[in-house]
PDB file of C-alpha atoms in Angstrom:
ATOM      1  CA  THR U 236       0.000   0.000   0.000  1.00  0.00           C
ATOM      2  CA  ARG U 237       1.002   3.605  -0.387  1.00  0.00           C
ATOM      3  CA  ARG U 238       1.042   4.118   3.355  1.00  0.00           C
ATOM      4  CA  ARG U 239       3.966   1.699   3.633  1.00  0.00           C
ATOM      5  CA  ARG U 240       5.744   3.044   0.543  1.00  0.00           C
ATOM      6  CA  TRP U 241       5.311   6.710   1.503  1.00  0.00           C
ATOM      7  CA  PRO U 242       5.115   6.951   5.317  1.00  0.00           C
ATOM      8  CA  ALA U 243       6.336  10.561   5.259  1.00  0.00           C
ATOM      9  CA  LEU U 244       3.236  11.606   3.326  1.00  0.00           C
ATOM     10  CA  LEU U 245       0.912  10.153   5.970  1.00  0.00           C
ATOM     11  CA  ILE U 246       2.929  11.755   8.775  1.00  0.00           C
ATOM     12  CA  ALA U 247       2.957  15.108   6.959  1.00  0.00           C
ATOM     13  CA  TRP U 248      -0.801  14.946   6.427  1.00  0.00           C
ATOM     14  CA  ALA U 249      -1.402  14.137  10.116  1.00  0.00           C
ATOM     15  CA  ALA U 250       0.920  16.968  11.219  1.00  0.00           C
ATOM     16  CA  TYR U 251      -0.807  19.368   8.820  1.00  0.00           C
ATOM     17  CA  LEU U 252      -4.229  18.494  10.236  1.00  0.00           C
ATOM     18  CA  ALA U 253      -2.976  18.752  13.826  1.00  0.00           C
ATOM     19  CA  LEU U 254      -1.513  22.220  13.182  1.00  0.00           C
ATOM     20  CA  LEU U 255      -4.527  23.357  11.189  1.00  0.00           C
ATOM     21  CA  ALA U 256      -7.198  22.109  13.616  1.00  0.00           C
ATOM     22  CA  PRO U 257      -7.108  25.108  15.999  1.00  0.00           C
ATOM     23  CA  MET U 258      -7.636  27.481  13.050  1.00  0.00           C
ATOM     24  CA  LEU U 259     -10.551  25.716  11.362  1.00  0.00           C
ATOM     25  CA  GLY U 260     -13.090  27.994  13.003  1.00  0.00           C
ATOM     26  CA  LEU U 261     -14.802  25.246  14.959  1.00  0.00           C
ATOM     27  CA  ALA U 262     -14.281  27.447  18.025  1.00  0.00           C
ATOM     28  CA  GLN U 263     -14.361  31.080  16.888  1.00  0.00           C
ATOM     29  CA  SER U 264     -11.970  33.322  18.821  1.00  0.00           C
ATOM     30  CA  GLY U 265     -12.454  36.648  17.094  1.00  0.00           C
ATOM     31  CA  PRO U 266     -14.343  38.457  14.371  1.00  0.00           C
ATOM     32  CA  GLN U 267     -12.239  37.202  11.489  1.00  0.00           C
ATOM     33  CA  LEU U 268     -13.663  34.741   9.024  1.00  0.00           C
ATOM     34  CA  VAL U 269     -10.291  33.714   7.634  1.00  0.00           C
ATOM     35  CA  ALA U 270      -6.825  35.096   8.180  1.00  0.00           C
ATOM     36  CA  ASP U 271      -3.833  34.459   5.944  1.00  0.00           C
ATOM     37  CA  ARG U 272      -1.547  34.202   8.939  1.00  0.00           C
ATOM     38  CA  TYR U 273      -3.258  30.997  10.003  1.00  0.00           C
ATOM     39  CA  SER U 274      -1.768  29.081   7.103  1.00  0.00           C
ATOM     40  CA  TYR U 275       1.890  29.775   7.891  1.00  0.00           C
ATOM     41  CA  LEU U 276       2.562  27.149  10.528  1.00  0.00           C
ATOM     42  CA  SER U 277       0.439  24.373   9.075  1.00  0.00           C
ATOM     43  CA  CYS U 278       1.819  24.803   5.537  1.00  0.00           C
ATOM     44  CA  MET U 279       5.370  24.544   6.814  1.00  0.00           C
ATOM     45  CA  VAL U 280       4.803  20.780   6.883  1.00  0.00           C
ATOM     46  CA  TRP U 281       4.448  20.737   3.099  1.00  0.00           C
ATOM     47  CA  ALA U 282       7.583  22.850   2.637  1.00  0.00           C
ATOM     48  CA  VAL U 283       9.562  20.340   4.721  1.00  0.00           C
ATOM     49  CA  LEU U 284       8.084  17.438   2.732  1.00  0.00           C
ATOM     50  CA  ILE U 285       8.920  19.087  -0.596  1.00  0.00           C
ATOM     51  CA  GLY U 286      12.422  19.879   0.648  1.00  0.00           C
ATOM     52  CA  ALA U 287      12.914  16.244   1.596  1.00  0.00           C
ATOM     53  CA  GLY U 288      11.672  15.169  -1.841  1.00  0.00           C
ATOM     54  CA  VAL U 289      14.077  17.521  -3.609  1.00  0.00           C
ATOM     55  CA  THR U 290      16.946  16.294  -1.437  1.00  0.00           C
ATOM     56  CA  ARG U 291      16.058  12.706  -2.251  1.00  0.00           C
ATOM     57  CA  ALA U 292      15.844  13.448  -5.980  1.00  0.00           C
ATOM     58  CA  TRP U 293      19.310  15.001  -5.876  1.00  0.00           C
ATOM     59  CA  ALA U 294      20.708  12.012  -3.977  1.00  0.00           C
ATOM     60  CA  TYR U 295      20.127   9.455  -6.766  1.00  0.00           C
ATOM     61  CA  LYS U 296      23.270   8.345  -8.526  1.00  0.00           C
ATOM     62  CA  ASP U 297      22.569   6.748 -11.840  1.00  0.00           C
ATOM     63  CA  ILE U 298      22.765   7.497 -15.540  1.00  0.00           C
ATOM     64  CA  ARG U 299      19.823   9.881 -15.440  1.00  0.00           C
ATOM     65  CA  THR U 300      21.187  11.944 -12.545  1.00  0.00           C
ATOM     66  CA  THR U 301      22.003  15.013 -14.626  1.00  0.00           C
ATOM     67  CA  ARG U 302      18.602  15.077 -16.323  1.00  0.00           C
ATOM     68  CA  ARG U 303      16.817  14.515 -13.024  1.00  0.00           C
ATOM     69  CA  ARG U 304      18.737  17.332 -11.333  1.00  0.00           C
ATOM     70  CA  ILE U 305      17.996  19.687 -14.214  1.00  0.00           C
ATOM     71  CA  CYS U 306      14.267  18.855 -13.993  1.00  0.00           C
ATOM     72  CA  VAL U 307      14.251  19.280 -10.214  1.00  0.00           C
ATOM     73  CA  THR U 308      16.062  22.625 -10.518  1.00  0.00           C
ATOM     74  CA  ILE U 309      13.732  23.927 -13.232  1.00  0.00           C
ATOM     75  CA  GLY U 310      10.682  22.761 -11.281  1.00  0.00           C
ATOM     76  CA  GLY U 311      11.976  24.345  -8.072  1.00  0.00           C
ATOM     77  CA  VAL U 312      12.731  27.657  -9.768  1.00  0.00           C
ATOM     78  CA  GLY U 313       9.285  27.600 -11.374  1.00  0.00           C
ATOM     79  CA  VAL U 314       7.511  26.949  -8.063  1.00  0.00           C
ATOM     80  CA  VAL U 315       9.515  29.641  -6.277  1.00  0.00           C
ATOM     81  CA  GLY U 316       8.764  32.070  -9.118  1.00  0.00           C
ATOM     82  CA  VAL U 317       5.013  31.432  -8.944  1.00  0.00           C
ATOM     83  CA  LEU U 318       5.064  31.771  -5.149  1.00  0.00           C
ATOM     84  CA  ALA U 319       6.992  35.051  -5.421  1.00  0.00           C
ATOM     85  CA  ILE U 320       4.404  36.457  -7.841  1.00  0.00           C
ATOM     86  CA  LEU U 321       1.532  35.381  -5.560  1.00  0.00           C
ATOM     87  CA  ALA U 322       3.277  36.802  -2.472  1.00  0.00           C
ATOM     88  CA  ASN U 323       3.810  40.107  -4.268  1.00  0.00           C
ATOM     89  CA  ALA U 324       0.110  40.279  -5.159  1.00  0.00           C
ATOM     90  CA  GLN U 325      -0.896  39.481  -1.570  1.00  0.00           C
ATOM     91  CA  THR U 326       1.393  42.111  -0.045  1.00  0.00           C
ATOM     92  CA  ARG U 327      -0.335  44.748  -2.180  1.00  0.00           C
ATOM     93  CA  VAL U 328      -3.533  43.965  -0.264  1.00  0.00           C
ATOM     94  CA  TRP U 329      -1.728  44.964   2.937  1.00  0.00           C
ATOM     95  CA  ALA U 330      -0.257  48.159   1.459  1.00  0.00           C
ATOM     96  CA  ASP U 331      -2.496  50.373   3.588  1.00  0.00           C
ATOM     97  CA  SER U 332      -5.665  50.110   5.629  1.00  0.00           C
ATOM     98  CA  GLU U 333      -7.970  51.386   2.920  1.00  0.00           C
ATOM     99  CA  THR U 334      -6.736  48.811   0.406  1.00  0.00           C
ATOM    100  CA  LEU U 335      -7.093  46.087   3.018  1.00  0.00           C
ATOM    101  CA  TRP U 336     -10.692  46.948   3.923  1.00  0.00           C
ATOM    102  CA  ARG U 337     -11.741  47.457   0.306  1.00  0.00           C
ATOM    103  CA  THR U 338     -10.267  44.068  -0.569  1.00  0.00           C
ATOM    104  CA  VAL U 339     -12.124  42.436   2.317  1.00  0.00           C
ATOM    105  CA  LEU U 340     -15.372  44.006   1.114  1.00  0.00           C
ATOM    106  CA  ALA U 341     -14.718  42.932  -2.479  1.00  0.00           C
ATOM    107  CA  HIS U 342     -14.507  39.319  -1.290  1.00  0.00           C
ATOM    108  CA  ALA U 343     -17.087  39.455   1.528  1.00  0.00           C
ATOM    109  CA  PRO U 344     -19.413  42.453   1.133  1.00  0.00           C
ATOM    110  CA  ALA U 345     -21.415  41.636   4.272  1.00  0.00           C
ATOM    111  CA  THR U 346     -18.482  42.143   6.650  1.00  0.00           C
ATOM    112  CA  GLY U 347     -19.635  44.742   9.153  1.00  0.00           C
ATOM    113  CA  THR U 348     -16.238  45.214  10.750  1.00  0.00           C
ATOM    114  CA  ALA U 349     -14.651  46.045   7.391  1.00  0.00           C
ATOM    115  CA  HIS U 350     -17.423  48.554   6.609  1.00  0.00           C
ATOM    116  CA  ALA U 351     -16.985  50.228  10.014  1.00  0.00           C
ATOM    117  CA  ASN U 352     -13.195  50.411   9.750  1.00  0.00           C
ATOM    118  CA  LEU U 353     -13.397  51.792   6.221  1.00  0.00           C
ATOM    119  CA  ALA U 354     -15.857  54.428   7.481  1.00  0.00           C
ATOM    120  CA  VAL U 355     -13.222  55.577   9.998  1.00  0.00           C
ATOM    121  CA  LEU U 356     -10.654  56.047   7.246  1.00  0.00           C
ATOM    122  CA  LEU U 357     -13.094  57.806   4.937  1.00  0.00           C
ATOM    123  CA  ASN U 358     -14.221  60.217   7.657  1.00  0.00           C
ATOM    124  CA  ASP U 359     -10.559  61.015   8.339  1.00  0.00           C
ATOM    125  CA  THR U 360      -9.993  61.889   4.682  1.00  0.00           C
ATOM    126  CA  GLY U 361     -13.194  63.912   4.338  1.00  0.00           C
ATOM    127  CA  GLU U 362     -15.071  61.459   2.133  1.00  0.00           C
ATOM    128  CA  TYR U 363     -18.235  61.794   4.186  1.00  0.00           C
ATOM    129  CA  THR U 364     -20.792  60.468   1.707  1.00  0.00           C
ATOM    130  CA  GLU U 365     -18.982  57.169   1.303  1.00  0.00           C
ATOM    131  CA  ALA U 366     -18.169  57.035   5.030  1.00  0.00           C
ATOM    132  CA  ARG U 367     -21.876  57.353   5.834  1.00  0.00           C
ATOM    133  CA  GLU U 368     -22.713  54.566   3.357  1.00  0.00           C
ATOM    134  CA  HIS U 369     -20.178  52.252   4.974  1.00  0.00           C
ATOM    135  CA  SER U 370     -21.355  53.110   8.488  1.00  0.00           C
ATOM    136  CA  ARG U 371     -24.912  52.269   7.478  1.00  0.00           C
ATOM    137  CA  ALA U 372     -23.792  49.043   5.791  1.00  0.00           C
ATOM    138  CA  ALA U 373     -21.933  48.060   8.977  1.00  0.00           C
ATOM    139  CA  LEU U 374     -25.045  48.722  11.054  1.00  0.00           C
ATOM    140  CA  ALA U 375     -27.166  46.674   8.663  1.00  0.00           C
ATOM    141  CA  VAL U 376     -24.906  43.689   9.279  1.00  0.00           C
ATOM    142  CA  LEU U 377     -24.003  44.384  12.926  1.00  0.00           C
ATOM    143  CA  PRO U 378     -26.719  46.586  14.483  1.00  0.00           C
ATOM    144  CA  GLY U 379     -24.792  46.918  17.759  1.00  0.00           C
ATOM    145  CA  ASN U 380     -21.507  47.905  16.141  1.00  0.00           C
ATOM    146  CA  ARG U 381     -20.255  50.724  18.361  1.00  0.00           C
ATOM    147  CA  LEU U 382     -17.726  52.004  15.853  1.00  0.00           C
ATOM    148  CA  ALA U 383     -20.309  52.252  13.059  1.00  0.00           C
ATOM    149  CA  HIS U 384     -22.657  54.282  15.280  1.00  0.00           C
ATOM    150  CA  ILE U 385     -19.825  56.613  16.275  1.00  0.00           C
ATOM    151  CA  GLU U 386     -18.579  57.037  12.692  1.00  0.00           C
ATOM    152  CA  LEU U 387     -22.060  57.721  11.344  1.00  0.00           C
ATOM    153  CA  ALA U 388     -22.246  60.896  13.463  1.00  0.00           C
ATOM    154  CA  PRO U 389     -19.461  63.006  11.885  1.00  0.00           C
ATOM    155  CA  SER U 390     -20.296  62.000   8.323  1.00  0.00           C
ATOM    156  CA  SER U 391     -23.978  62.772   8.883  1.00  0.00           C
ATOM    157  CA  ALA U 392     -23.121  66.114  10.505  1.00  0.00           C
ATOM    158  CA  GLU U 393     -20.885  67.100   7.603  1.00  0.00           C
ATOM    159  CA  LEU U 394     -23.634  66.169   5.147  1.00  0.00           C
ATOM    160  CA  GLY U 395     -26.223  68.242   7.026  1.00  0.00           C
ATOM    161  CA  ASP U 396     -28.171  65.381   8.613  1.00  0.00           C
ATOM    162  CA  LEU U 397     -28.031  66.757  12.162  1.00  0.00           C
ATOM    163  CA  PRO U 398     -30.701  64.483  13.740  1.00  0.00           C
ATOM    164  CA  THR U 399     -28.752  61.368  12.695  1.00  0.00           C
ATOM    165  CA  ALA U 400     -25.507  62.977  13.865  1.00  0.00           C
ATOM    166  CA  ALA U 401     -27.070  63.643  17.261  1.00  0.00           C
ATOM    167  CA  ASP U 402     -28.766  60.245  17.660  1.00  0.00           C
ATOM    168  CA  HIS U 403     -26.042  57.785  16.760  1.00  0.00           C
ATOM    169  CA  PRO U 404     -23.450  58.571  19.426  1.00  0.00           C
ATOM    170  CA  ARG U 405     -26.216  57.946  21.988  1.00  0.00           C
ATOM    171  CA  LEU U 406     -27.230  54.715  20.220  1.00  0.00           C
ATOM    172  CA  ALA U 407     -23.684  53.401  20.367  1.00  0.00           C
ATOM    173  CA  PRO U 408     -23.428  50.814  23.114  1.00  0.00           C
ATOM    174  CA  THR U 409     -20.836  51.605  25.759  1.00  0.00           C
ATOM    175  CA  THR U 410     -19.623  48.053  25.516  1.00  0.00           C
ATOM    176  CA  SER U 411     -20.385  45.590  22.798  1.00  0.00           C
ATOM    177  CA  PRO U 412     -19.125  42.078  23.554  1.00  0.00           C
ATOM    178  CA  GLY U 413     -19.654  40.821  20.009  1.00  0.00           C
ATOM    179  CA  ASP U 414     -18.093  43.897  18.462  1.00  0.00           C
ATOM    180  CA  PRO U 415     -14.316  43.950  18.055  1.00  0.00           C
ATOM    181  CA  ARG U 416     -12.244  46.955  18.949  1.00  0.00           C
ATOM    182  CA  PRO U 417     -11.713  49.238  15.984  1.00  0.00           C
ATOM    183  CA  MET U 418      -8.734  48.449  13.820  1.00  0.00           C
ATOM    184  CA  LEU U 419      -6.144  51.174  13.729  1.00  0.00           C
ATOM    185  CA  PRO U 420      -4.900  52.409  10.379  1.00  0.00           C
ATOM    186  CA  VAL U 421      -1.709  50.755   9.196  1.00  0.00           C
TER     187      VAL U 421
END
């Protein structure tokens, strides 16, 4: 069976699952749906397995050694190149807070926390109409979102909606257990 021929694969799979289990979301420990950082530790198992495979491929000593090493080298360079391109694209998402929150909303439009945090940034830059839209969208998803209530006030005041500006700071709960603390700009 394959289990006997490739024991490292079974061990790697078990280690991957053991490292991934706490991050599967079975027990939620925050507002995030998915976070890229959760894949680092668990995916290290596959990097070690691939490294062992490359080392083993280089260790063969037969007539095809040169061809095998060339193929392994080309394959390795190709994989590293693709990973570098993907990493570059992902780091652009983290360039600044506005890009991050807009990317989150592009992938998951019903994320109240992202709407509220984007409203903070937009109020700070004077984009009150859009800030008010995002505050309202956050409240539609998370009615008790303290940050969204607070951020709706200045945008509404700037746009001349004084009753809303006056009401929402009072509607903001003083504590909201299900509502995360506001994210600070990067």
